[in-house]
Short mmCIF file of N, CA and C in Angstrom, two decimals:
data_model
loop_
_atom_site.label_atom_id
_atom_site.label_comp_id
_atom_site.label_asym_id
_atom_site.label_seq_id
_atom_site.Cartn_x
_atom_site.Cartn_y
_atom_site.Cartn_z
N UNK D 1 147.14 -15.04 121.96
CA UNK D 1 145.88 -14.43 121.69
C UNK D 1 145.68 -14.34 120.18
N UNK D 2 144.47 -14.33 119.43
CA UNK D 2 144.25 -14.30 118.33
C UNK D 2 143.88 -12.78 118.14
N UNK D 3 143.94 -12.76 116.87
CA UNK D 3 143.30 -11.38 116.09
C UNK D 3 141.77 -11.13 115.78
N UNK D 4 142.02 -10.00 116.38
CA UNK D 4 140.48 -9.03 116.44
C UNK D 4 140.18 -9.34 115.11
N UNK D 5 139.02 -9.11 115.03
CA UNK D 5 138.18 -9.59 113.52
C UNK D 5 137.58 -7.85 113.44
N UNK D 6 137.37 -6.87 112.81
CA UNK D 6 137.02 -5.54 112.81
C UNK D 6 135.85 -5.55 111.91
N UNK D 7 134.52 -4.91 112.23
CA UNK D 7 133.44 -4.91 111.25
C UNK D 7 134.28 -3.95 109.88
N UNK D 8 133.25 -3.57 109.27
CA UNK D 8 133.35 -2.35 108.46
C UNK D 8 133.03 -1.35 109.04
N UNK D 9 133.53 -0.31 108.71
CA UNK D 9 133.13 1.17 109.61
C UNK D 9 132.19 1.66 109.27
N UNK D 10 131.18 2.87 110.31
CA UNK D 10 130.39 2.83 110.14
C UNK D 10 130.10 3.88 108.44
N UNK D 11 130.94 4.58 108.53
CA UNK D 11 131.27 5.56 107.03
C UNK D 11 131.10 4.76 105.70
N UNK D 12 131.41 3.89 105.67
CA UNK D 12 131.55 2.68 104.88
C UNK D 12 129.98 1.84 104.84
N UNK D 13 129.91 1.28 105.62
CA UNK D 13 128.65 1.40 105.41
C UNK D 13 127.71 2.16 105.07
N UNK D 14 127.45 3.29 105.55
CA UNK D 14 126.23 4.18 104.99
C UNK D 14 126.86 4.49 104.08
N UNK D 15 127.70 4.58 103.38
CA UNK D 15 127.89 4.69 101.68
C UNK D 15 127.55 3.61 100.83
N UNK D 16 127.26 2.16 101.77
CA UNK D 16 127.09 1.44 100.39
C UNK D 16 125.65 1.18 100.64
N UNK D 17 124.95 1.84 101.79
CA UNK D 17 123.51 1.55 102.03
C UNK D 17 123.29 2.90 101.13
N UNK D 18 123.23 3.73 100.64
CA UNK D 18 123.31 4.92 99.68
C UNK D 18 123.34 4.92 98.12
N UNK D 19 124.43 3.82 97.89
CA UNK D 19 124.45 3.48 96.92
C UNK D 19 123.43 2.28 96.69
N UNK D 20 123.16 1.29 97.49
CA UNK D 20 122.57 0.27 96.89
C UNK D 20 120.59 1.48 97.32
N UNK D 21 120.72 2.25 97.46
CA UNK D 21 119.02 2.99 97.78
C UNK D 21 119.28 3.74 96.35
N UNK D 22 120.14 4.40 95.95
CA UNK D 22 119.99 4.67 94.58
C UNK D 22 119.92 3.71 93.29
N UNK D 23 120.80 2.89 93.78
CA UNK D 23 120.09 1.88 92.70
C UNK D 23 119.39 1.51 92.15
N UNK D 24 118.62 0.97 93.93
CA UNK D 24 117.65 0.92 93.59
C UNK D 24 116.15 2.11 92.79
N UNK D 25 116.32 2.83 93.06
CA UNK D 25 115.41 4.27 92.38
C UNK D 25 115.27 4.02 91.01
N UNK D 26 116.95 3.94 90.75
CA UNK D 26 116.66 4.12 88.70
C UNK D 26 116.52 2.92 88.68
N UNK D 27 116.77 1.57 89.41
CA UNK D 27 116.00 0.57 88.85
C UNK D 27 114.16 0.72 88.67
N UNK D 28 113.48 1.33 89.50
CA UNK D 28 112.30 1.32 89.66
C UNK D 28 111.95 2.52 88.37
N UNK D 29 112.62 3.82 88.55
CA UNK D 29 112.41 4.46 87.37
C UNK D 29 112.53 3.98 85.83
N UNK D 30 113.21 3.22 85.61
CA UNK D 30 113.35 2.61 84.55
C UNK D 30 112.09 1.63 83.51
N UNK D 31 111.89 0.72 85.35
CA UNK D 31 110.77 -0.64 85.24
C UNK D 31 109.67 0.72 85.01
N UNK D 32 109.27 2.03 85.76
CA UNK D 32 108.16 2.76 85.75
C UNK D 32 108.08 3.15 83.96
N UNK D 33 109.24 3.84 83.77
CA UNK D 33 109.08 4.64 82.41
C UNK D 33 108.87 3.34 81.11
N UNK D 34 109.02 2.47 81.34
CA UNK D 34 109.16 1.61 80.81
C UNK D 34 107.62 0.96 80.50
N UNK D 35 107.05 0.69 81.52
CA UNK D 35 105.81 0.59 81.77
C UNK D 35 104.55 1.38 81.23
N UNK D 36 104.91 2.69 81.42
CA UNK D 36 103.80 3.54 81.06
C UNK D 36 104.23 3.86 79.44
N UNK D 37 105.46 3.57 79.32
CA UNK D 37 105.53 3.79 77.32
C UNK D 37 104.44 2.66 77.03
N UNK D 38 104.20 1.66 77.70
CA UNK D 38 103.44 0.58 76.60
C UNK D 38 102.05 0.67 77.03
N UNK D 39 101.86 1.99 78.06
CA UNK D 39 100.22 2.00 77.63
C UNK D 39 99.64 3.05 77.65
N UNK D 40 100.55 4.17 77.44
CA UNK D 40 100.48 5.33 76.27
C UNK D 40 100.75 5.52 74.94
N UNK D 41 99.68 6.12 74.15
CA UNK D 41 99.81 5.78 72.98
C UNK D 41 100.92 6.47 72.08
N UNK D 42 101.94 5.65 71.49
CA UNK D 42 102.63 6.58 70.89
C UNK D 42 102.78 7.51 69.69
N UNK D 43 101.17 8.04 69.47
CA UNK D 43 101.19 8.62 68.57
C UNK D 43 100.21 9.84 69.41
N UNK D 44 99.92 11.50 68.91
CA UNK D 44 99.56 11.90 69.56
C UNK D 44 98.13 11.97 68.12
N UNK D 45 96.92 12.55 68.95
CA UNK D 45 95.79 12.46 68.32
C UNK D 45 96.02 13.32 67.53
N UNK D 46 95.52 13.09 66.03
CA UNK D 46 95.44 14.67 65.26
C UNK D 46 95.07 15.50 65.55
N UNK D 47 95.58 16.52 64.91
CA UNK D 47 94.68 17.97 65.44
C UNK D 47 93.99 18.52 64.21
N UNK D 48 92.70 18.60 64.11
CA UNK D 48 92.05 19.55 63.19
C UNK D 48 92.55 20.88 63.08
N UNK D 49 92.85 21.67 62.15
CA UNK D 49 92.90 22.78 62.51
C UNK D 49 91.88 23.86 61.71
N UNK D 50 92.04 24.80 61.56
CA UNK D 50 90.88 25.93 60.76
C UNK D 50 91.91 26.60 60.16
N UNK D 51 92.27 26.65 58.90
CA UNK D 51 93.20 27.75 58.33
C UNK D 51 92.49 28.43 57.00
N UNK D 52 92.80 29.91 56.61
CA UNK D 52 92.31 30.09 55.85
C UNK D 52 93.55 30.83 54.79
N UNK D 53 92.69 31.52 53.97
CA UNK D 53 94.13 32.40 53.03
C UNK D 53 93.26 32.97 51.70
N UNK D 54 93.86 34.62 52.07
CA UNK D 54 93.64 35.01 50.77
C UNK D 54 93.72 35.46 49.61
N UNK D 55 93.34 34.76 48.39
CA UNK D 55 94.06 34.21 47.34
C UNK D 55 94.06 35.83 46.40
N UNK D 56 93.14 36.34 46.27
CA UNK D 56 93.04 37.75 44.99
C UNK D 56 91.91 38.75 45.92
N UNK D 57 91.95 39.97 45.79
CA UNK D 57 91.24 41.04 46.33
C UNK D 57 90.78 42.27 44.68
N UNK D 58 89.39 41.74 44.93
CA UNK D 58 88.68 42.52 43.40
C UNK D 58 87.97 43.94 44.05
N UNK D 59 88.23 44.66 43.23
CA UNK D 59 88.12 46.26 43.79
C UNK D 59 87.70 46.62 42.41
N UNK D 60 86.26 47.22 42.62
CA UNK D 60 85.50 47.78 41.47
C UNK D 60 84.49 48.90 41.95
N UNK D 61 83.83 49.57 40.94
CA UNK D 61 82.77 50.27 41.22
C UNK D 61 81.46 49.62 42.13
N UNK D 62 81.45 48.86 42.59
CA UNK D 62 79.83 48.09 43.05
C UNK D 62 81.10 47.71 44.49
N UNK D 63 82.34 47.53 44.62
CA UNK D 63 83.00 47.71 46.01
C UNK D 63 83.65 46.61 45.94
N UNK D 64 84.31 46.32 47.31
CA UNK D 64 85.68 44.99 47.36
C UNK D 64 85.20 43.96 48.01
N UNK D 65 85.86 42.96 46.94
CA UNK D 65 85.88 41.53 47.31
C UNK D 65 87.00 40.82 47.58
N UNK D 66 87.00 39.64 48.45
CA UNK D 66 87.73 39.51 49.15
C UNK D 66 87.73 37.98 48.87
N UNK D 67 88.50 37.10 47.59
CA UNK D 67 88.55 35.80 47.69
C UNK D 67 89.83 35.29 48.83
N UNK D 68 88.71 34.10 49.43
CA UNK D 68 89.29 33.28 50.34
C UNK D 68 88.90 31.90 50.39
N UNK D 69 90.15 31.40 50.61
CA UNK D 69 90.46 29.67 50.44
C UNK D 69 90.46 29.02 52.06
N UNK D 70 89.95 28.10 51.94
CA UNK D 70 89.87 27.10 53.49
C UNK D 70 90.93 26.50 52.66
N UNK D 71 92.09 26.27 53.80
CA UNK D 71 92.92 25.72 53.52
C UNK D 71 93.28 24.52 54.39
N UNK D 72 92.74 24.54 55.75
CA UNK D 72 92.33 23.87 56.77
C UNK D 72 91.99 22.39 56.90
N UNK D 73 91.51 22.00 57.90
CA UNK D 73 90.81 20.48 58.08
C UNK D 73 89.42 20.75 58.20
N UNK D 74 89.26 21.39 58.53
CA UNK D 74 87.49 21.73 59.09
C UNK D 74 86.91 22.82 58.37
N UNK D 75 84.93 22.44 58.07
CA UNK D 75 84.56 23.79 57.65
C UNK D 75 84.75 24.48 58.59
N UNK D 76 84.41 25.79 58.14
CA UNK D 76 84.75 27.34 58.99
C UNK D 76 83.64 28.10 58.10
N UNK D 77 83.91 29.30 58.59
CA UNK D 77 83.14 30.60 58.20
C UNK D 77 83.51 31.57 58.53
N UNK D 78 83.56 32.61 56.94
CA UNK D 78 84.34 33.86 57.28
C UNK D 78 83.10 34.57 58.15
N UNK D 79 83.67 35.58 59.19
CA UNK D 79 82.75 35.95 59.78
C UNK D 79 83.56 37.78 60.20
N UNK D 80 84.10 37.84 59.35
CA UNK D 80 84.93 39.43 59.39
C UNK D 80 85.56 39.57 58.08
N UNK D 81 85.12 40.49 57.41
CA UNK D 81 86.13 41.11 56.25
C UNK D 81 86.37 42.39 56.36
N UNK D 82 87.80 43.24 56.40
CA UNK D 82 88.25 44.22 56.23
C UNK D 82 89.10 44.64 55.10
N UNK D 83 89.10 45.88 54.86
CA UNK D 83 90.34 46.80 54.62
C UNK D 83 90.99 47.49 55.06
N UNK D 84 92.14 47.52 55.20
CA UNK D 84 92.68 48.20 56.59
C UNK D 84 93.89 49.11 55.61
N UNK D 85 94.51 50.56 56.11
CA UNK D 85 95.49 51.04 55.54
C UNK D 85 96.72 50.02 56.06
N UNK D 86 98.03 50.29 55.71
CA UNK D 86 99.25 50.19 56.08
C UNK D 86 99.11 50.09 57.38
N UNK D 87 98.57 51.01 58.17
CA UNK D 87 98.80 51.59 59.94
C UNK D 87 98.06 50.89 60.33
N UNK D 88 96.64 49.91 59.78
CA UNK D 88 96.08 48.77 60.49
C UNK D 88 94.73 49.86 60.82
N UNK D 89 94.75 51.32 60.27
CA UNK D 89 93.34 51.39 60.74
C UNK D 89 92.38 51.09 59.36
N UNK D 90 91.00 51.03 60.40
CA UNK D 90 90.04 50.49 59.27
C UNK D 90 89.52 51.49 58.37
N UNK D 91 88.99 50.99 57.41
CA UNK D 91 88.53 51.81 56.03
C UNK D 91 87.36 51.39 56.10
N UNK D 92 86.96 50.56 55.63
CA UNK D 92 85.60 49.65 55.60
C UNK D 92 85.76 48.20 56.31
N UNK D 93 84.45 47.55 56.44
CA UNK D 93 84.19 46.35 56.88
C UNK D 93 83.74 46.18 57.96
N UNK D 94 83.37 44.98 58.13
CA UNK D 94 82.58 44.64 59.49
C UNK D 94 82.50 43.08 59.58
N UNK D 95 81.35 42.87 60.24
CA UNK D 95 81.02 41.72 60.66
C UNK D 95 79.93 40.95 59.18
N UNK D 96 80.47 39.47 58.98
CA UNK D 96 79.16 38.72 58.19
C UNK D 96 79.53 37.40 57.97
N UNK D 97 78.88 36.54 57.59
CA UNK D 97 78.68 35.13 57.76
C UNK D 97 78.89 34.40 57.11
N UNK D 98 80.08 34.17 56.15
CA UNK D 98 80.06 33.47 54.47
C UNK D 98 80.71 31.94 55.21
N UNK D 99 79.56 30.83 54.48
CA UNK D 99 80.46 29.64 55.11
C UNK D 99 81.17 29.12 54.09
N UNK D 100 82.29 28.27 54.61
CA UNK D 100 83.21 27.95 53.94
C UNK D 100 83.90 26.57 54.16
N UNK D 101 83.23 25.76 53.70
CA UNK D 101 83.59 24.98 53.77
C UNK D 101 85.48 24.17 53.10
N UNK D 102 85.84 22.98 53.95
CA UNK D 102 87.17 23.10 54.04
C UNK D 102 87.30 22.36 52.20
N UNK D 103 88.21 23.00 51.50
CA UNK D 103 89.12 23.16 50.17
C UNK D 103 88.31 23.72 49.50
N UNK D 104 87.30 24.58 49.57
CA UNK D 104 86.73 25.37 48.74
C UNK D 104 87.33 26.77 48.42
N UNK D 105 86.86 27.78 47.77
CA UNK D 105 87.32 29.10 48.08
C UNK D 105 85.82 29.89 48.00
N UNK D 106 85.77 30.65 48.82
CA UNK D 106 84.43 32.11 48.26
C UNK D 106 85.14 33.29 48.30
N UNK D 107 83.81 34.11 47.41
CA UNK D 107 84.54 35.48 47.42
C UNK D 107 83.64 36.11 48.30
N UNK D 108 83.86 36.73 49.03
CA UNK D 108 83.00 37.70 50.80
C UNK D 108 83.32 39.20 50.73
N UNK D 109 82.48 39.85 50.16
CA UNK D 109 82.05 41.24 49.83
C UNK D 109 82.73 42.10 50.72
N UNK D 110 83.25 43.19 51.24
CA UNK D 110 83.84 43.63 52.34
C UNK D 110 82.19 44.84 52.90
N UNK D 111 81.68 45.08 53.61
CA UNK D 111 80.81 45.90 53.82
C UNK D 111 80.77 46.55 53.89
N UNK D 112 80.32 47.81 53.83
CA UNK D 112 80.46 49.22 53.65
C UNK D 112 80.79 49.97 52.56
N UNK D 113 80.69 51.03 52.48
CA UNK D 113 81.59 51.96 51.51
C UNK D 113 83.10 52.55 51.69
N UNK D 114 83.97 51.83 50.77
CA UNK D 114 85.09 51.27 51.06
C UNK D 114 85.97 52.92 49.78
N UNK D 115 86.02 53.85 50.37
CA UNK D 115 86.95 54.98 49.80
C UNK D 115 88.35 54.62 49.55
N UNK D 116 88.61 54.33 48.28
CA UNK D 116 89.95 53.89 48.20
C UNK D 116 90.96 54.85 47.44
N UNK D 117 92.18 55.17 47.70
CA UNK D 117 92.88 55.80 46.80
C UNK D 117 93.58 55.32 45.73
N UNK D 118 93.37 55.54 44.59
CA UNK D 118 94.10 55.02 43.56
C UNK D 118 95.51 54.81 43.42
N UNK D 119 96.52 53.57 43.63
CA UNK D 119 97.67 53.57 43.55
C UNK D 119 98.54 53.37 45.00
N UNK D 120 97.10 53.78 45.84
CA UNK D 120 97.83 53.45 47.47
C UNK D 120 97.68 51.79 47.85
N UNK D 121 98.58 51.26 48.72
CA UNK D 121 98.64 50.28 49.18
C UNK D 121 97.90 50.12 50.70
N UNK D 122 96.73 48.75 50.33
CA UNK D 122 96.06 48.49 51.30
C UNK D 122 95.70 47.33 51.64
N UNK D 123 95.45 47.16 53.09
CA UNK D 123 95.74 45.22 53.24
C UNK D 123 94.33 45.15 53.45
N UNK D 124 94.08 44.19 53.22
CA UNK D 124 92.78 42.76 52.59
C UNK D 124 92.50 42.06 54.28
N UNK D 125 91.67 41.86 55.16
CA UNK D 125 91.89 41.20 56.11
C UNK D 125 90.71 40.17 56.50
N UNK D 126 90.90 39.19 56.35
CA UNK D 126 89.49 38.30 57.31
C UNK D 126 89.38 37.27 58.66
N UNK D 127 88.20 37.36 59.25
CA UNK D 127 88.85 36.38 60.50
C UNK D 127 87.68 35.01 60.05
N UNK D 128 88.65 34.15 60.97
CA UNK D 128 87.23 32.71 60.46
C UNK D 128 86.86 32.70 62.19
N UNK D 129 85.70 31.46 62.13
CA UNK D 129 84.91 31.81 63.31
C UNK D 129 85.74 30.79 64.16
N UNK D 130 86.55 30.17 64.36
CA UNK D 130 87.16 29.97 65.53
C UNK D 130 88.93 30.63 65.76
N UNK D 131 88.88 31.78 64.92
CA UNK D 131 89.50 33.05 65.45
C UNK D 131 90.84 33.10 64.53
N UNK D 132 91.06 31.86 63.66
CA UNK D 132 91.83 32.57 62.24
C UNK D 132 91.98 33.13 61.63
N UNK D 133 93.20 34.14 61.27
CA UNK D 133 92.61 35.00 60.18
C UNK D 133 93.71 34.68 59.64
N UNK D 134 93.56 36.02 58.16
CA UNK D 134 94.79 35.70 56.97
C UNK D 134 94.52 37.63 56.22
N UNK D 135 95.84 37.98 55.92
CA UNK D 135 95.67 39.42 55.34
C UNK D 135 96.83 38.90 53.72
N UNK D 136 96.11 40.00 52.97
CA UNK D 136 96.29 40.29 52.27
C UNK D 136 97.10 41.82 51.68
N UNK D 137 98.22 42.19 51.01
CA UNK D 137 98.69 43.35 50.51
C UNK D 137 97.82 43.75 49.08
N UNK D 138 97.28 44.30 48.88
CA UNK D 138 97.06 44.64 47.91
C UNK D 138 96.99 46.59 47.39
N UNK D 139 97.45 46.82 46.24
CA UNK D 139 97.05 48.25 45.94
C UNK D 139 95.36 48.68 44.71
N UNK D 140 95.29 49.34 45.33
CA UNK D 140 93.97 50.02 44.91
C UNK D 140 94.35 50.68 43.15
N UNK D 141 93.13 50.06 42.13
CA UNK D 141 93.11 50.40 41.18
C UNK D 141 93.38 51.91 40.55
#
């Protein structure tokens, strides 16, 4: 009599049907990621941004001013100037409209009647109109 010829078992098999189904995957993941790098762009779009900053705070008899620099990509417009104590509450200011275009600087009046103490420390604050702002430390003459 001759010898039995024996398949592979069945354990054996579904391990290499397992392995060759993963294979296949990161082959396809590969060909995929591969694919979509070359028709996405690899740079991302700029971003404009709005930044501002402020440079000196003038405090006189006729009241405070508030120079500010676009430092940004885009015009803007100051559209808030404050003085605020240390503790962040307000002293003077409000709402107003100074435009500002981007690498310029203006100086934007703070509104109101602005009671200051001589020698105390008080921050400078403005917002631009798509919601930037920038503060300033300054002490009172």
């Amino acid at each position: 009599m001759g010898m039995k010829r024996r398949a592979i078992s069945p354990v054996i098999a579904t391990l290499l049907l397992i392995v060759i189904a993963v294979a296949a995957a990161v082959l396809t993941y590969i060909w995929l990621t591969g694919y979509m790098g070359t028709i996405t762009p690899h740079q991302a779009p700029t971003q404009l941004q709005e930044r501002v900053k402020i440079d000196a705070v003038k405090v006189n008899t006729t009241g405070v001013y508030i120079y500010v620099a676009n430092v940004g990509d885009v015009d803007t417009s100051i559209v808030g100037a404050y003085v605020l104590t240390l503790n962040y509450t307000v002293v003077c200011g409000g709402s107003n409209n100074y435009a500002l275009p981007k690498g310029s600087t203006t100086q934007v009046p703070v509104q109101g009647t602005c009671t200051l103490t001589s020698g105390k420390t008080y921050i400078a604050k403005v917002t631009a109109k798509q919601g930037s702002e920038a503060t300033y430390t300054f002490v009172a003459p």
